[in-house]
Amino acid sequence: MGILDDFRLDGRLAVVTGASRGIGAAIAIALAEAGADVVGIARRMPQHGDETGAAVRAAGRQFTGVAADLADDAGIAAALASIADLGRPVDILINNAGIAERSRAEDHTDAQWASVLAVNLTAPFALARELGRGMLERGRGRIVFIASMTTFQGGTNVVSYTAAKSAVAGVVHALANEWAGRGVGVNAIAPGYIETELTMGRDGNPERVAAQLPRIPFGRWGRPDDIAGAAVFLSSDASAYVHGVVIPVDGGWLVR
Ligand code: NAP
């Protein structure tokens, strides 16, 4: 067994939230290429899977699609019930699903605040708690949260998003502190500016891309695939001694 074998995920089961597009889809496919079967969750997700499911199967792995709205307790419970129905232990949780509500802080409504905190903070913690319990019983598991540059910086016109993503770092620190010694690794990835529906809308946004570009030392926006390597690393035995970190994958944005 060499070091590259430590990156393999053969026979493991990964739950990826927000797997239908963007960063979550790229991570789900990468985990499958590394050997994992995948449960992909999104609000719109056929059970046989969507494009992500097809790519996972093309990699020779199983894909189970779960349609659930993680914004509310009932949706989280339904997702957990569907996972339990598989009768298979979950080895990896990727807490990726996220939303942003844009408006100036003074105009940010209670509804915007509540929905962003629900999807970006409450659901990830609830899933980590519920799936983490089984991991603790088995003494093995890896959990990866998706943080953000707003975990470290204020952002503009996304105060609820910044609050949630900053709190994600606290949850990661707390869980790692309690669980590292019990075989469960908890960490986060903080993507920089990645071209997805979240940042671009459905129609792309050339002005936004051009505006951020000078601030990115690498010289281009990120693509969802840029996050895949860190996700495989943090999901695998190669990161066995890595606990409670938030790894920026940002083309150098933070050190600019
Ligand atoms: P995206 O393209 O909009 O994808 C979001 C995914 O989450 C979709 O699969 C979406 O599917 C799912 N989702 C959204 N709300 C949900 C809900 N209530 N219940 C279940 N699933 C839900 O966004 P992305 O850019 O890939 O973002 C993925 C993660 O990376 C998020 O946590 C985001 O905050 C983070 N991030 C992104 C960037 C970036 O530049 N793109 C930077 C830093 C961090 P449905 O709509 O079908 O539910």
PDB file of C-alpha atoms and ligand atoms in Angstrom:
ATOM      1  CA  MET A   1       0.000   0.000   0.000  1.00  0.00           C
ATOM      2  CA  GLY A   2       1.505   3.288  -1.120  1.00  0.00           C
ATOM      3  CA  ILE A   3       0.478   6.848  -0.490  1.00  0.00           C
ATOM      4  CA  LEU A   4      -1.769   6.999  -3.561  1.00  0.00           C
ATOM      5  CA  ASP A   5      -3.783   4.069  -2.175  1.00  0.00           C
ATOM      6  CA  ASP A   6      -4.589   6.234   0.848  1.00  0.00           C
ATOM      7  CA  PHE A   7      -6.519   8.556  -1.466  1.00  0.00           C
ATOM      8  CA  ARG A   8      -8.765   5.703  -2.719  1.00  0.00           C
ATOM      9  CA  LEU A   9     -12.343   5.473  -1.501  1.00  0.00           C
ATOM     10  CA  ASP A  10     -13.239   2.010  -2.786  1.00  0.00           C
ATOM     11  CA  GLY A  11     -16.299   0.490  -1.131  1.00  0.00           C
ATOM     12  CA  ARG A  12     -17.180   3.645   0.794  1.00  0.00           C
ATOM     13  CA  LEU A  13     -20.514   5.412   0.716  1.00  0.00           C
ATOM     14  CA  ALA A  14     -20.539   9.198   0.394  1.00  0.00           C
ATOM     15  CA  VAL A  15     -23.517  11.505   0.950  1.00  0.00           C
ATOM     16  CA  VAL A  16     -23.165  14.719  -1.053  1.00  0.00           C
ATOM     17  CA  THR A  17     -25.703  17.501  -0.551  1.00  0.00           C
ATOM     18  CA  GLY A  18     -26.330  19.852  -3.443  1.00  0.00           C
ATOM     19  CA  ALA A  19     -25.050  17.202  -5.844  1.00  0.00           C
ATOM     20  CA  SER A  20     -27.204  18.217  -8.800  1.00  0.00           C
ATOM     21  CA  ARG A  21     -24.895  20.903 -10.176  1.00  0.00           C
ATOM     22  CA  GLY A  22     -21.905  23.121  -9.540  1.00  0.00           C
ATOM     23  CA  ILE A  23     -19.380  22.261  -6.857  1.00  0.00           C
ATOM     24  CA  GLY A  24     -21.453  19.410  -5.389  1.00  0.00           C
ATOM     25  CA  ALA A  25     -21.742  17.663  -8.747  1.00  0.00           C
ATOM     26  CA  ALA A  26     -17.991  17.953  -9.319  1.00  0.00           C
ATOM     27  CA  ILE A  27     -17.254  16.567  -5.854  1.00  0.00           C
ATOM     28  CA  ALA A  28     -19.724  13.673  -6.258  1.00  0.00           C
ATOM     29  CA  ILE A  29     -18.138  12.650  -9.545  1.00  0.00           C
ATOM     30  CA  ALA A  30     -14.604  12.952  -8.149  1.00  0.00           C
ATOM     31  CA  LEU A  31     -15.463  10.807  -5.123  1.00  0.00           C
ATOM     32  CA  ALA A  32     -16.913   8.194  -7.487  1.00  0.00           C
ATOM     33  CA  GLU A  33     -13.773   8.252  -9.627  1.00  0.00           C
ATOM     34  CA  ALA A  34     -11.838   7.627  -6.388  1.00  0.00           C
ATOM     35  CA  GLY A  35     -14.072   4.586  -5.733  1.00  0.00           C
ATOM     36  CA  ALA A  36     -17.023   5.729  -3.619  1.00  0.00           C
ATOM     37  CA  ASP A  37     -20.711   5.090  -4.176  1.00  0.00           C
ATOM     38  CA  VAL A  38     -22.718   8.293  -3.858  1.00  0.00           C
ATOM     39  CA  VAL A  39     -26.028   9.439  -2.420  1.00  0.00           C
ATOM     40  CA  GLY A  40     -26.788  12.801  -3.998  1.00  0.00           C
ATOM     41  CA  ILE A  41     -29.289  15.168  -2.387  1.00  0.00           C
ATOM     42  CA  ALA A  42     -30.975  18.230  -3.891  1.00  0.00           C
ATOM     43  CA  ARG A  43     -34.492  19.632  -4.066  1.00  0.00           C
ATOM     44  CA  ARG A  44     -34.753  18.579  -7.705  1.00  0.00           C
ATOM     45  CA  MET A  45     -33.178  15.139  -7.904  1.00  0.00           C
ATOM     46  CA  PRO A  46     -34.666  12.058  -9.572  1.00  0.00           C
ATOM     47  CA  GLN A  47     -34.043   8.817  -7.694  1.00  0.00           C
ATOM     48  CA  HIS A  48     -32.122   7.291 -10.592  1.00  0.00           C
ATOM     49  CA  GLY A  49     -30.020  10.431 -10.582  1.00  0.00           C
ATOM     50  CA  ASP A  50     -29.556  13.290 -13.000  1.00  0.00           C
ATOM     51  CA  GLU A  51     -26.429  14.148 -14.976  1.00  0.00           C
ATOM     52  CA  THR A  52     -24.369  13.678 -11.827  1.00  0.00           C
ATOM     53  CA  GLY A  53     -25.850  10.213 -11.430  1.00  0.00           C
ATOM     54  CA  ALA A  54     -24.986   9.329 -15.010  1.00  0.00           C
ATOM     55  CA  ALA A  55     -21.378  10.454 -14.504  1.00  0.00           C
ATOM     56  CA  VAL A  56     -21.072   8.491 -11.252  1.00  0.00           C
ATOM     57  CA  ARG A  57     -22.371   5.362 -12.976  1.00  0.00           C
ATOM     58  CA  ALA A  58     -20.019   5.960 -15.895  1.00  0.00           C
ATOM     59  CA  ALA A  59     -17.228   5.821 -13.304  1.00  0.00           C
ATOM     60  CA  GLY A  60     -18.533   2.363 -12.339  1.00  0.00           C
ATOM     61  CA  ARG A  61     -20.109   3.372  -9.029  1.00  0.00           C
ATOM     62  CA  GLN A  62     -23.656   3.397  -7.652  1.00  0.00           C
ATOM     63  CA  PHE A  63     -25.648   6.605  -7.431  1.00  0.00           C
ATOM     64  CA  THR A  64     -28.810   7.107  -5.404  1.00  0.00           C
ATOM     65  CA  GLY A  65     -30.673  10.355  -5.843  1.00  0.00           C
ATOM     66  CA  VAL A  66     -32.647  11.794  -2.933  1.00  0.00           C
ATOM     67  CA  ALA A  67     -35.005  14.726  -3.498  1.00  0.00           C
ATOM     68  CA  ALA A  68     -35.245  16.727  -0.284  1.00  0.00           C
ATOM     69  CA  ASP A  69     -35.467  20.347   0.774  1.00  0.00           C
ATOM     70  CA  LEU A  70     -32.827  20.827   3.450  1.00  0.00           C
ATOM     71  CA  ALA A  71     -34.296  24.203   4.394  1.00  0.00           C
ATOM     72  CA  ASP A  72     -36.669  22.588   6.870  1.00  0.00           C
ATOM     73  CA  ASP A  73     -36.648  19.886   9.528  1.00  0.00           C
ATOM     74  CA  ALA A  74     -39.076  17.669   7.619  1.00  0.00           C
ATOM     75  CA  GLY A  75     -36.853  17.709   4.541  1.00  0.00           C
ATOM     76  CA  ILE A  76     -33.784  16.845   6.602  1.00  0.00           C
ATOM     77  CA  ALA A  77     -35.688  14.004   8.298  1.00  0.00           C
ATOM     78  CA  ALA A  78     -36.888  12.704   4.917  1.00  0.00           C
ATOM     79  CA  ALA A  79     -33.353  12.752   3.540  1.00  0.00           C
ATOM     80  CA  LEU A  80     -32.043  10.883   6.576  1.00  0.00           C
ATOM     81  CA  ALA A  81     -34.842   8.303   6.247  1.00  0.00           C
ATOM     82  CA  SER A  82     -33.959   7.711   2.588  1.00  0.00           C
ATOM     83  CA  ILE A  83     -30.308   7.257   3.526  1.00  0.00           C
ATOM     84  CA  ALA A  84     -31.254   4.842   6.328  1.00  0.00           C
ATOM     85  CA  ASP A  85     -33.370   2.838   3.845  1.00  0.00           C
ATOM     86  CA  LEU A  86     -30.199   1.985   1.956  1.00  0.00           C
ATOM     87  CA  GLY A  87     -29.148  -0.104   4.959  1.00  0.00           C
ATOM     88  CA  ARG A  88     -25.539   0.860   4.454  1.00  0.00           C
ATOM     89  CA  PRO A  89     -23.261   2.858   6.718  1.00  0.00           C
ATOM     90  CA  VAL A  90     -22.288   6.309   5.516  1.00  0.00           C
ATOM     91  CA  ASP A  91     -18.523   6.798   5.477  1.00  0.00           C
ATOM     92  CA  ILE A  92     -18.322  10.319   4.047  1.00  0.00           C
ATOM     93  CA  LEU A  93     -20.578  13.382   4.323  1.00  0.00           C
ATOM     94  CA  ILE A  94     -20.035  16.379   2.055  1.00  0.00           C
ATOM     95  CA  ASN A  95     -22.106  19.283   3.391  1.00  0.00           C
ATOM     96  CA  ASN A  96     -22.178  21.269   0.163  1.00  0.00           C
ATOM     97  CA  ALA A  97     -25.735  22.487  -0.512  1.00  0.00           C
ATOM     98  CA  GLY A  98     -25.923  26.225  -0.086  1.00  0.00           C
ATOM     99  CA  ILE A  99     -27.815  29.328  -1.120  1.00  0.00           C
ATOM    100  CA  ALA A 100     -27.189  33.063  -1.019  1.00  0.00           C
ATOM    101  CA  GLU A 101     -29.631  35.948  -0.644  1.00  0.00           C
ATOM    102  CA  ARG A 102     -28.277  39.233  -1.914  1.00  0.00           C
ATOM    103  CA  SER A 103     -29.382  42.576  -0.515  1.00  0.00           C
ATOM    104  CA  ARG A 104     -27.786  45.357   1.437  1.00  0.00           C
ATOM    105  CA  ALA A 105     -27.469  44.644   5.160  1.00  0.00           C
ATOM    106  CA  GLU A 106     -29.963  47.349   6.050  1.00  0.00           C
ATOM    107  CA  ASP A 107     -32.515  45.749   3.713  1.00  0.00           C
ATOM    108  CA  HIS A 108     -31.811  42.121   4.591  1.00  0.00           C
ATOM    109  CA  THR A 109     -35.121  40.606   5.729  1.00  0.00           C
ATOM    110  CA  ASP A 110     -35.805  38.096   8.475  1.00  0.00           C
ATOM    111  CA  ALA A 111     -36.957  35.648   5.794  1.00  0.00           C
ATOM    112  CA  GLN A 112     -33.674  35.963   3.880  1.00  0.00           C
ATOM    113  CA  TRP A 113     -31.704  35.535   7.094  1.00  0.00           C
ATOM    114  CA  ALA A 114     -33.727  32.481   8.154  1.00  0.00           C
ATOM    115  CA  SER A 115     -33.569  30.645   4.835  1.00  0.00           C
ATOM    116  CA  VAL A 116     -29.818  31.150   4.393  1.00  0.00           C
ATOM    117  CA  LEU A 117     -29.041  30.098   7.954  1.00  0.00           C
ATOM    118  CA  ALA A 118     -31.323  27.056   7.581  1.00  0.00           C
ATOM    119  CA  VAL A 119     -29.681  25.686   4.425  1.00  0.00           C
ATOM    120  CA  ASN A 120     -26.089  26.808   5.023  1.00  0.00           C
ATOM    121  CA  LEU A 121     -25.716  26.202   8.761  1.00  0.00           C
ATOM    122  CA  THR A 122     -28.581  24.340  10.445  1.00  0.00           C
ATOM    123  CA  ALA A 123     -28.912  21.546   7.873  1.00  0.00           C
ATOM    124  CA  PRO A 124     -25.154  20.889   7.655  1.00  0.00           C
ATOM    125  CA  PHE A 125     -24.947  20.630  11.441  1.00  0.00           C
ATOM    126  CA  ALA A 126     -28.030  18.395  11.662  1.00  0.00           C
ATOM    127  CA  LEU A 127     -26.681  16.042   8.979  1.00  0.00           C
ATOM    128  CA  ALA A 128     -23.246  15.962  10.621  1.00  0.00           C
ATOM    129  CA  ARG A 129     -24.818  15.179  13.979  1.00  0.00           C
ATOM    130  CA  GLU A 130     -27.120  12.442  12.680  1.00  0.00           C
ATOM    131  CA  LEU A 131     -24.688  10.752  10.257  1.00  0.00           C
ATOM    132  CA  GLY A 132     -21.737  11.492  12.539  1.00  0.00           C
ATOM    133  CA  ARG A 133     -23.321   9.394  15.289  1.00  0.00           C
ATOM    134  CA  GLY A 134     -23.005   6.252  13.178  1.00  0.00           C
ATOM    135  CA  MET A 135     -19.470   7.183  12.199  1.00  0.00           C
ATOM    136  CA  LEU A 136     -18.561   7.551  15.885  1.00  0.00           C
ATOM    137  CA  GLU A 137     -20.066   4.129  16.660  1.00  0.00           C
ATOM    138  CA  ARG A 138     -17.956   2.573  13.906  1.00  0.00           C
ATOM    139  CA  GLY A 139     -14.903   4.678  14.803  1.00  0.00           C
ATOM    140  CA  ARG A 140     -14.498   5.866  11.211  1.00  0.00           C
ATOM    141  CA  GLY A 141     -15.805   8.666   9.049  1.00  0.00           C
ATOM    142  CA  ARG A 142     -14.951  11.884   7.242  1.00  0.00           C
ATOM    143  CA  ILE A 143     -17.107  15.010   7.099  1.00  0.00           C
ATOM    144  CA  VAL A 144     -16.359  17.964   4.818  1.00  0.00           C
ATOM    145  CA  PHE A 145     -18.218  21.266   5.075  1.00  0.00           C
ATOM    146  CA  ILE A 146     -18.093  23.782   2.248  1.00  0.00           C
ATOM    147  CA  ALA A 147     -17.192  27.163   3.700  1.00  0.00           C
ATOM    148  CA  SER A 148     -16.409  30.312   1.693  1.00  0.00           C
ATOM    149  CA  MET A 149     -14.172  33.349   1.446  1.00  0.00           C
ATOM    150  CA  THR A 150     -16.856  34.929   3.664  1.00  0.00           C
ATOM    151  CA  THR A 151     -15.698  32.530   6.383  1.00  0.00           C
ATOM    152  CA  PHE A 152     -12.698  34.874   6.589  1.00  0.00           C
ATOM    153  CA  GLN A 153     -13.998  38.123   5.081  1.00  0.00           C
ATOM    154  CA  GLY A 154     -17.138  40.231   5.307  1.00  0.00           C
ATOM    155  CA  GLY A 155     -18.413  39.981   1.762  1.00  0.00           C
ATOM    156  CA  THR A 156     -20.814  42.606   0.432  1.00  0.00           C
ATOM    157  CA  ASN A 157     -24.622  42.407   0.356  1.00  0.00           C
ATOM    158  CA  VAL A 158     -24.648  38.828   1.720  1.00  0.00           C
ATOM    159  CA  VAL A 159     -24.719  39.337   5.498  1.00  0.00           C
ATOM    160  CA  SER A 160     -26.719  36.161   6.230  1.00  0.00           C
ATOM    161  CA  TYR A 161     -24.392  34.135   3.992  1.00  0.00           C
ATOM    162  CA  THR A 162     -21.335  35.582   5.752  1.00  0.00           C
ATOM    163  CA  ALA A 163     -22.871  34.795   9.144  1.00  0.00           C
ATOM    164  CA  ALA A 164     -23.601  31.203   8.144  1.00  0.00           C
ATOM    165  CA  LYS A 165     -20.250  30.547   6.486  1.00  0.00           C
ATOM    166  CA  SER A 166     -18.349  32.095   9.397  1.00  0.00           C
ATOM    167  CA  ALA A 167     -20.302  29.909  11.801  1.00  0.00           C
ATOM    168  CA  VAL A 168     -19.499  26.846   9.693  1.00  0.00           C
ATOM    169  CA  ALA A 169     -15.854  27.285  10.709  1.00  0.00           C
ATOM    170  CA  GLY A 170     -16.911  27.292  14.367  1.00  0.00           C
ATOM    171  CA  VAL A 171     -18.931  24.113  13.916  1.00  0.00           C
ATOM    172  CA  VAL A 172     -15.975  22.454  12.189  1.00  0.00           C
ATOM    173  CA  HIS A 173     -13.650  23.458  15.022  1.00  0.00           C
ATOM    174  CA  ALA A 174     -16.083  22.215  17.686  1.00  0.00           C
ATOM    175  CA  LEU A 175     -16.842  18.887  15.980  1.00  0.00           C
ATOM    176  CA  ALA A 176     -13.167  18.232  15.251  1.00  0.00           C
ATOM    177  CA  ASN A 177     -12.329  18.954  18.864  1.00  0.00           C
ATOM    178  CA  GLU A 178     -14.891  16.398  20.073  1.00  0.00           C
ATOM    179  CA  TRP A 179     -14.581  13.766  17.348  1.00  0.00           C
ATOM    180  CA  ALA A 180     -10.966  13.659  16.108  1.00  0.00           C
ATOM    181  CA  GLY A 181      -9.959  11.253  18.860  1.00  0.00           C
ATOM    182  CA  ARG A 182     -12.925   9.008  18.037  1.00  0.00           C
ATOM    183  CA  GLY A 183     -12.031   8.333  14.407  1.00  0.00           C
ATOM    184  CA  VAL A 184     -14.151  10.967  12.704  1.00  0.00           C
ATOM    185  CA  GLY A 185     -12.409  13.693  10.734  1.00  0.00           C
ATOM    186  CA  VAL A 186     -14.225  17.011  10.306  1.00  0.00           C
ATOM    187  CA  ASN A 187     -12.839  19.729   8.046  1.00  0.00           C
ATOM    188  CA  ALA A 188     -13.930  22.324   5.504  1.00  0.00           C
ATOM    189  CA  ILE A 189     -13.012  23.640   2.096  1.00  0.00           C
ATOM    190  CA  ALA A 190     -13.345  27.372   1.445  1.00  0.00           C
ATOM    191  CA  PRO A 191     -13.765  27.847  -2.303  1.00  0.00           C
ATOM    192  CA  GLY A 192     -12.805  31.141  -3.866  1.00  0.00           C
ATOM    193  CA  TYR A 193     -14.849  32.523  -6.745  1.00  0.00           C
ATOM    194  CA  ILE A 194     -16.121  29.505  -8.678  1.00  0.00           C
ATOM    195  CA  GLU A 195     -18.243  29.769 -11.815  1.00  0.00           C
ATOM    196  CA  THR A 196     -21.569  28.168 -10.855  1.00  0.00           C
ATOM    197  CA  GLU A 197     -25.243  29.077 -10.865  1.00  0.00           C
ATOM    198  CA  LEU A 198     -24.769  30.517  -7.360  1.00  0.00           C
ATOM    199  CA  THR A 199     -22.293  33.148  -8.528  1.00  0.00           C
ATOM    200  CA  MET A 200     -23.322  33.550 -12.169  1.00  0.00           C
ATOM    201  CA  GLY A 201     -27.085  33.060 -12.124  1.00  0.00           C
ATOM    202  CA  ARG A 202     -28.483  30.899 -14.884  1.00  0.00           C
ATOM    203  CA  ASP A 203     -27.268  33.107 -17.722  1.00  0.00           C
ATOM    204  CA  GLY A 204     -23.632  33.757 -16.775  1.00  0.00           C
ATOM    205  CA  ASN A 205     -22.372  37.125 -15.639  1.00  0.00           C
ATOM    206  CA  PRO A 206     -19.388  38.406 -17.649  1.00  0.00           C
ATOM    207  CA  GLU A 207     -19.289  41.752 -15.805  1.00  0.00           C
ATOM    208  CA  ARG A 208     -19.001  39.997 -12.433  1.00  0.00           C
ATOM    209  CA  VAL A 209     -16.250  37.688 -13.725  1.00  0.00           C
ATOM    210  CA  ALA A 210     -14.299  40.638 -15.110  1.00  0.00           C
ATOM    211  CA  ALA A 211     -14.729  42.669 -11.927  1.00  0.00           C
ATOM    212  CA  GLN A 212     -13.235  39.989  -9.628  1.00  0.00           C
ATOM    213  CA  LEU A 213     -10.489  38.853 -11.995  1.00  0.00           C
ATOM    214  CA  PRO A 214      -7.775  41.371 -11.059  1.00  0.00           C
ATOM    215  CA  ARG A 215      -8.123  40.263  -7.414  1.00  0.00           C
ATOM    216  CA  ILE A 216      -7.381  36.584  -8.211  1.00  0.00           C
ATOM    217  CA  PRO A 217      -3.610  35.869  -8.306  1.00  0.00           C
ATOM    218  CA  PHE A 218      -4.095  32.667 -10.352  1.00  0.00           C
ATOM    219  CA  GLY A 219      -5.618  34.801 -13.113  1.00  0.00           C
ATOM    220  CA  ARG A 220      -8.966  33.094 -13.665  1.00  0.00           C
ATOM    221  CA  TRP A 221     -12.152  32.265 -11.812  1.00  0.00           C
ATOM    222  CA  GLY A 222     -12.324  28.772 -10.344  1.00  0.00           C
ATOM    223  CA  ARG A 223     -14.276  25.914 -11.901  1.00  0.00           C
ATOM    224  CA  PRO A 224     -16.173  23.298  -9.877  1.00  0.00           C
ATOM    225  CA  ASP A 225     -13.498  20.712 -10.761  1.00  0.00           C
ATOM    226  CA  ASP A 226     -10.923  22.862  -8.978  1.00  0.00           C
ATOM    227  CA  ILE A 227     -12.515  21.839  -5.662  1.00  0.00           C
ATOM    228  CA  ALA A 228     -12.457  18.092  -6.382  1.00  0.00           C
ATOM    229  CA  GLY A 229      -8.875  17.319  -5.321  1.00  0.00           C
ATOM    230  CA  ALA A 230      -9.251  18.845  -1.861  1.00  0.00           C
ATOM    231  CA  ALA A 231     -12.585  17.054  -1.428  1.00  0.00           C
ATOM    232  CA  VAL A 232     -11.097  13.645  -2.255  1.00  0.00           C
ATOM    233  CA  PHE A 233      -8.139  14.356   0.043  1.00  0.00           C
ATOM    234  CA  LEU A 234     -10.329  15.351   2.994  1.00  0.00           C
ATOM    235  CA  SER A 235     -12.624  12.342   2.391  1.00  0.00           C
ATOM    236  CA  SER A 236      -9.785   9.837   2.379  1.00  0.00           C
ATOM    237  CA  ASP A 237      -7.253   8.216   4.697  1.00  0.00           C
ATOM    238  CA  ALA A 238      -4.630  10.503   3.156  1.00  0.00           C
ATOM    239  CA  SER A 239      -5.969  13.221   5.482  1.00  0.00           C
ATOM    240  CA  ALA A 240      -6.202  10.972   8.573  1.00  0.00           C
ATOM    241  CA  TYR A 241      -4.237  13.454  10.716  1.00  0.00           C
ATOM    242  CA  VAL A 242      -6.019  16.544   9.343  1.00  0.00           C
ATOM    243  CA  HIS A 243      -8.721  17.816  11.712  1.00  0.00           C
ATOM    244  CA  GLY A 244     -10.615  21.049  12.118  1.00  0.00           C
ATOM    245  CA  VAL A 245      -9.060  22.951   9.231  1.00  0.00           C
ATOM    246  CA  VAL A 246     -10.658  25.183   6.609  1.00  0.00           C
ATOM    247  CA  ILE A 247      -8.628  24.782   3.422  1.00  0.00           C
ATOM    248  CA  PRO A 248      -8.918  27.696   1.000  1.00  0.00           C
ATOM    249  CA  VAL A 249      -9.058  26.625  -2.654  1.00  0.00           C
ATOM    250  CA  ASP A 250      -9.168  30.102  -4.063  1.00  0.00           C
ATOM    251  CA  GLY A 251      -6.495  30.757  -6.683  1.00  0.00           C
ATOM    252  CA  GLY A 252      -4.671  32.821  -4.077  1.00  0.00           C
ATOM    253  CA  TRP A 253      -7.560  35.227  -3.348  1.00  0.00           C
ATOM    254  CA  LEU A 254      -6.962  35.310   0.413  1.00  0.00           C
ATOM    255  CA  VAL A 255      -3.277  36.190   0.221  1.00  0.00           C
ATOM    256  CA  ARG A 256      -3.772  39.007  -2.246  1.00  0.00           C
TER     257      ARG A 256
HETATM  258  P1  NAP B   1     -25.147  25.975  -7.040  1.00  0.00           P
HETATM  259  O1  NAP B   1     -24.553  25.737  -8.380  1.00  0.00           O
HETATM  260  O2  NAP B   1     -26.251  26.938  -6.881  1.00  0.00           O
HETATM  261  O3  NAP B   1     -25.595  24.541  -6.448  1.00  0.00           O
HETATM  262  C1  NAP B   1     -26.249  24.471  -5.213  1.00  0.00           C
HETATM  263  C2  NAP B   1     -26.687  23.050  -4.966  1.00  0.00           C
HETATM  264  O4  NAP B   1     -27.361  23.003  -3.694  1.00  0.00           O
HETATM  265  C3  NAP B   1     -27.665  22.538  -5.997  1.00  0.00           C
HETATM  266  O5  NAP B   1     -27.473  21.152  -6.181  1.00  0.00           O
HETATM  267  C4  NAP B   1     -29.014  22.806  -5.361  1.00  0.00           C
HETATM  268  O6  NAP B   1     -30.006  21.949  -5.918  1.00  0.00           O
HETATM  269  C5  NAP B   1     -28.683  22.485  -3.892  1.00  0.00           C
HETATM  270  N1  NAP B   1     -29.585  23.125  -2.933  1.00  0.00           N
HETATM  271  C6  NAP B   1     -29.833  24.463  -2.815  1.00  0.00           C
HETATM  272  N2  NAP B   1     -30.766  24.674  -1.877  1.00  0.00           N
HETATM  273  C7  NAP B   1     -31.114  23.450  -1.394  1.00  0.00           C
HETATM  274  C8  NAP B   1     -32.048  23.010  -0.418  1.00  0.00           C
HETATM  275  N3  NAP B   1     -32.848  23.863   0.245  1.00  0.00           N
HETATM  276  N4  NAP B   1     -32.147  21.681  -0.191  1.00  0.00           N
HETATM  277  C9  NAP B   1     -31.381  20.801  -0.860  1.00  0.00           C
HETATM  278  N5  NAP B   1     -30.482  21.151  -1.798  1.00  0.00           N
HETATM  279  C10 NAP B   1     -30.371  22.465  -2.058  1.00  0.00           C
HETATM  280  O7  NAP B   1     -24.040  26.453  -5.998  1.00  0.00           O
HETATM  281  P2  NAP B   1     -22.455  26.161  -5.874  1.00  0.00           P
HETATM  282  O8  NAP B   1     -21.750  27.396  -6.269  1.00  0.00           O
HETATM  283  O9  NAP B   1     -22.081  24.855  -6.477  1.00  0.00           O
HETATM  284  O10 NAP B   1     -22.342  26.088  -4.282  1.00  0.00           O
HETATM  285  C11 NAP B   1     -22.111  24.889  -3.587  1.00  0.00           C
HETATM  286  C12 NAP B   1     -21.551  25.254  -2.217  1.00  0.00           C
HETATM  287  O11 NAP B   1     -20.320  25.958  -2.375  1.00  0.00           O
HETATM  288  C13 NAP B   1     -22.462  26.169  -1.404  1.00  0.00           C
HETATM  289  O12 NAP B   1     -22.402  25.827  -0.044  1.00  0.00           O
HETATM  290  C14 NAP B   1     -21.839  27.525  -1.618  1.00  0.00           C
HETATM  291  O13 NAP B   1     -22.132  28.415  -0.575  1.00  0.00           O
HETATM  292  C15 NAP B   1     -20.383  27.153  -1.651  1.00  0.00           C
HETATM  293  N6  NAP B   1     -19.505  28.145  -2.268  1.00  0.00           N
HETATM  294  C16 NAP B   1     -19.619  28.473  -3.580  1.00  0.00           C
HETATM  295  C17 NAP B   1     -18.754  29.415  -4.133  1.00  0.00           C
HETATM  296  C18 NAP B   1     -18.804  29.812  -5.571  1.00  0.00           C
HETATM  297  O14 NAP B   1     -18.066  30.742  -5.940  1.00  0.00           O
HETATM  298  N7  NAP B   1     -19.619  29.189  -6.397  1.00  0.00           N
HETATM  299  C19 NAP B   1     -17.784  30.006  -3.332  1.00  0.00           C
HETATM  300  C20 NAP B   1     -17.697  29.654  -1.993  1.00  0.00           C
HETATM  301  C21 NAP B   1     -18.559  28.716  -1.474  1.00  0.00           C
HETATM  302  P3  NAP B   1     -31.584  22.378  -5.943  1.00  0.00           P
HETATM  303  O15 NAP B   1     -31.634  23.809  -6.372  1.00  0.00           O
HETATM  304  O16 NAP B   1     -32.231  21.412  -6.880  1.00  0.00           O
HETATM  305  O17 NAP B   1     -32.034  22.177  -4.557  1.00  0.00           O
END
